[in-house]
Tab-separated table of C-alpha atoms in Angstrom:
chain	number	residue	atom	x	y	z
X	253	MET	CA	42.105	-16.502	8.150
X	254	GLU	CA	41.163	-20.248	7.950
X	255	GLN	CA	39.095	-21.550	5.112
X	256	GLN	CA	35.939	-22.571	6.098
X	257	LYS	CA	34.341	-25.940	4.966
X	258	LEU	CA	31.601	-26.583	3.062
X	259	ASN	CA	29.806	-30.083	4.492
X	260	PRO	CA	28.288	-32.272	1.837
X	261	THR	CA	27.309	-34.543	4.515
X	262	LEU	CA	22.455	-33.353	4.396
X	263	VAL	CA	22.665	-32.860	0.972
X	264	TYR	CA	23.034	-36.668	0.233
X	265	VAL	CA	21.548	-38.080	3.832
X	266	LEU	CA	18.591	-36.231	1.814
X	267	ALA	CA	19.112	-37.679	-1.421
X	268	ILE	CA	19.884	-41.042	-0.295
X	269	LEU	CA	16.385	-40.969	1.583
X	270	GLY	CA	14.844	-39.021	-1.274
X	271	LEU	CA	16.413	-42.263	-3.521
X	272	LEU	CA	14.856	-44.486	-0.844
X	273	CYS	CA	11.170	-42.806	-0.876
X	274	CYS	CA	10.938	-43.238	-4.825
X	275	CYS	CA	9.246	-46.650	-4.256
X	276	PHE	CA	6.124	-44.195	-2.860
X	277	GLY	CA	5.002	-43.087	-6.533
X	278	GLY	CA	7.107	-41.327	-6.606
X	279	LEU	CA	7.877	-39.116	-3.614
X	280	GLY	CA	11.426	-38.845	-2.557
X	281	PHE	CA	10.834	-35.293	-5.093
X	282	ILE	CA	10.231	-33.554	-2.028
X	283	LEU	CA	13.399	-34.472	-0.183
X	284	ALA	CA	15.657	-34.779	-3.181
X	285	GLY	CA	14.687	-30.861	-3.841
X	286	VAL	CA	15.788	-29.858	-1.005
X	287	ALA	CA	18.602	-31.651	-0.927
X	288	LEU	CA	19.838	-29.625	-4.269
X	289	PHE	CA	18.777	-27.180	-3.243
X	290	ILE	CA	20.593	-26.704	0.525
X	291	ALA	CA	23.716	-27.476	-1.996
X	292	HIS	CA	22.810	-24.369	-4.768
X	293	ASN	CA	22.803	-22.736	-2.336
X	294	LYS	CA	25.350	-23.687	-0.236
X	295	LEU	CA	27.813	-22.557	-3.500
X	296	LYS	CA	25.741	-19.202	-4.234
X	297	GLU	CA	27.747	-18.801	-1.308
X	298	VAL	CA	30.898	-19.713	-2.068
X	299	LYS	CA	30.529	-18.214	-5.067
X	300	LEU	CA	30.303	-14.349	-3.406
X	301	ASN	CA	33.572	-15.471	-1.424
X	302	PRO	CA	35.348	-17.732	-3.467
X	303	GLU	CA	38.754	-17.949	-1.525
X	304	ASN	CA	37.094	-18.202	2.328
X	305	PHE	CA	36.363	-22.367	1.142
X	306	ASP	CA	38.607	-24.731	0.420
X	307	ALA	CA	38.668	-25.882	-3.016
X	308	SER	CA	38.809	-29.494	-1.872
X	309	SER	CA	34.731	-29.303	-0.136
X	310	ILE	CA	33.414	-27.061	-2.694
X	311	LYS	CA	34.263	-30.643	-5.182
X	312	ALA	CA	32.869	-32.072	-2.198
X	313	MET	CA	28.870	-30.089	-2.546
X	314	ASN	CA	29.536	-30.393	-6.623
X	315	THR	CA	29.429	-34.144	-6.128
X	316	ALA	CA	26.633	-34.684	-4.029
X	317	LYS	CA	24.683	-31.562	-5.823
X	318	THR	CA	25.320	-34.490	-8.936
X	319	VAL	CA	23.110	-37.230	-7.105
X	320	ALA	CA	20.680	-35.407	-5.496
X	321	MET	CA	19.832	-33.675	-8.966
X	322	VAL	CA	20.264	-37.075	-10.406
X	323	ILE	CA	17.541	-38.483	-7.440
X	324	LEU	CA	15.851	-35.592	-8.746
X	325	ILE	CA	15.061	-36.592	-12.056
X	326	VAL	CA	14.673	-40.008	-11.048
X	327	ASN	CA	11.840	-39.229	-8.847
X	328	LEU	CA	10.361	-36.874	-11.336
X	329	LEU	CA	10.209	-39.337	-14.075
X	330	TYR	CA	8.444	-42.235	-11.638
X	331	LEU	CA	6.122	-39.297	-10.266
X	332	VAL	CA	5.350	-39.375	-13.935
X	333	MET	CA	4.471	-42.463	-14.509
X	334	THR	CA	2.459	-43.459	-11.175
X	335	ILE	CA	0.749	-40.420	-12.634
X	336	TYR	CA	0.335	-41.937	-16.208
X	337	ARG	CA	-0.613	-45.894	-14.978
X	338	ILE	CA	-3.675	-44.174	-12.425
X	339	SER	CA	-5.020	-42.186	-14.853
X	340	THR	CA	-4.802	-45.038	-17.271
X	341	VAL	CA	-5.402	-48.133	-15.739
X	342	GLY	CA	-6.923	-46.496	-12.331
X	343	TRP	CA	-6.487	-47.066	-9.622
X	344	ASP	CA	-8.486	-50.576	-8.261
X	345	GLU	CA	-6.313	-51.980	-10.616
X	346	LEU	CA	-2.767	-51.275	-9.912
X	347	MET	CA	-3.827	-52.688	-6.552
X	348	ILE	CA	-5.889	-55.437	-7.680
X	349	GLN	CA	-2.103	-56.292	-9.761
X	350	SER	CA	-0.509	-55.449	-6.263
X	351	GLN	CA	-2.086	-57.334	-4.192
X	352	GLU	CA	-2.176	-60.085	-7.381
X	353	MET	CA	2.324	-59.987	-7.431
X	354	MET	CA	1.966	-60.411	-3.202
X	355	GLU	CA	0.228	-63.780	-3.070
X	356	GLN	CA	2.269	-64.702	-5.391
X	357	MET	CA	5.746	-64.175	-4.283
X	358	GLN	CA	4.119	-65.108	-1.064
X	359	ASN	CA	3.775	-68.455	-2.751
X	360	GLN	CA	6.766	-69.261	-4.014
């Protein structure tokens, strides 16, 4: 019987998109969470029948799961920081600071 290969490409794509969405107040945790969920489920299938899967693809999926987990943690930390800043400084003040930074960058 031919061994199946796990394809970690979807996990990597979702995790990287989650990292890019980190700039939107940490909302990339959604994509990173989905990537982690997919990787975890695939590795759970491997634990049931390890002889049916290629060892190198299992290692690649473990790496993809680690990447998704790290990006998820980064996004969650950024989300917590964003919530903290909104609760302490206020939304209006954050928007004023953001506008001032944009004007400074345009003037340079």
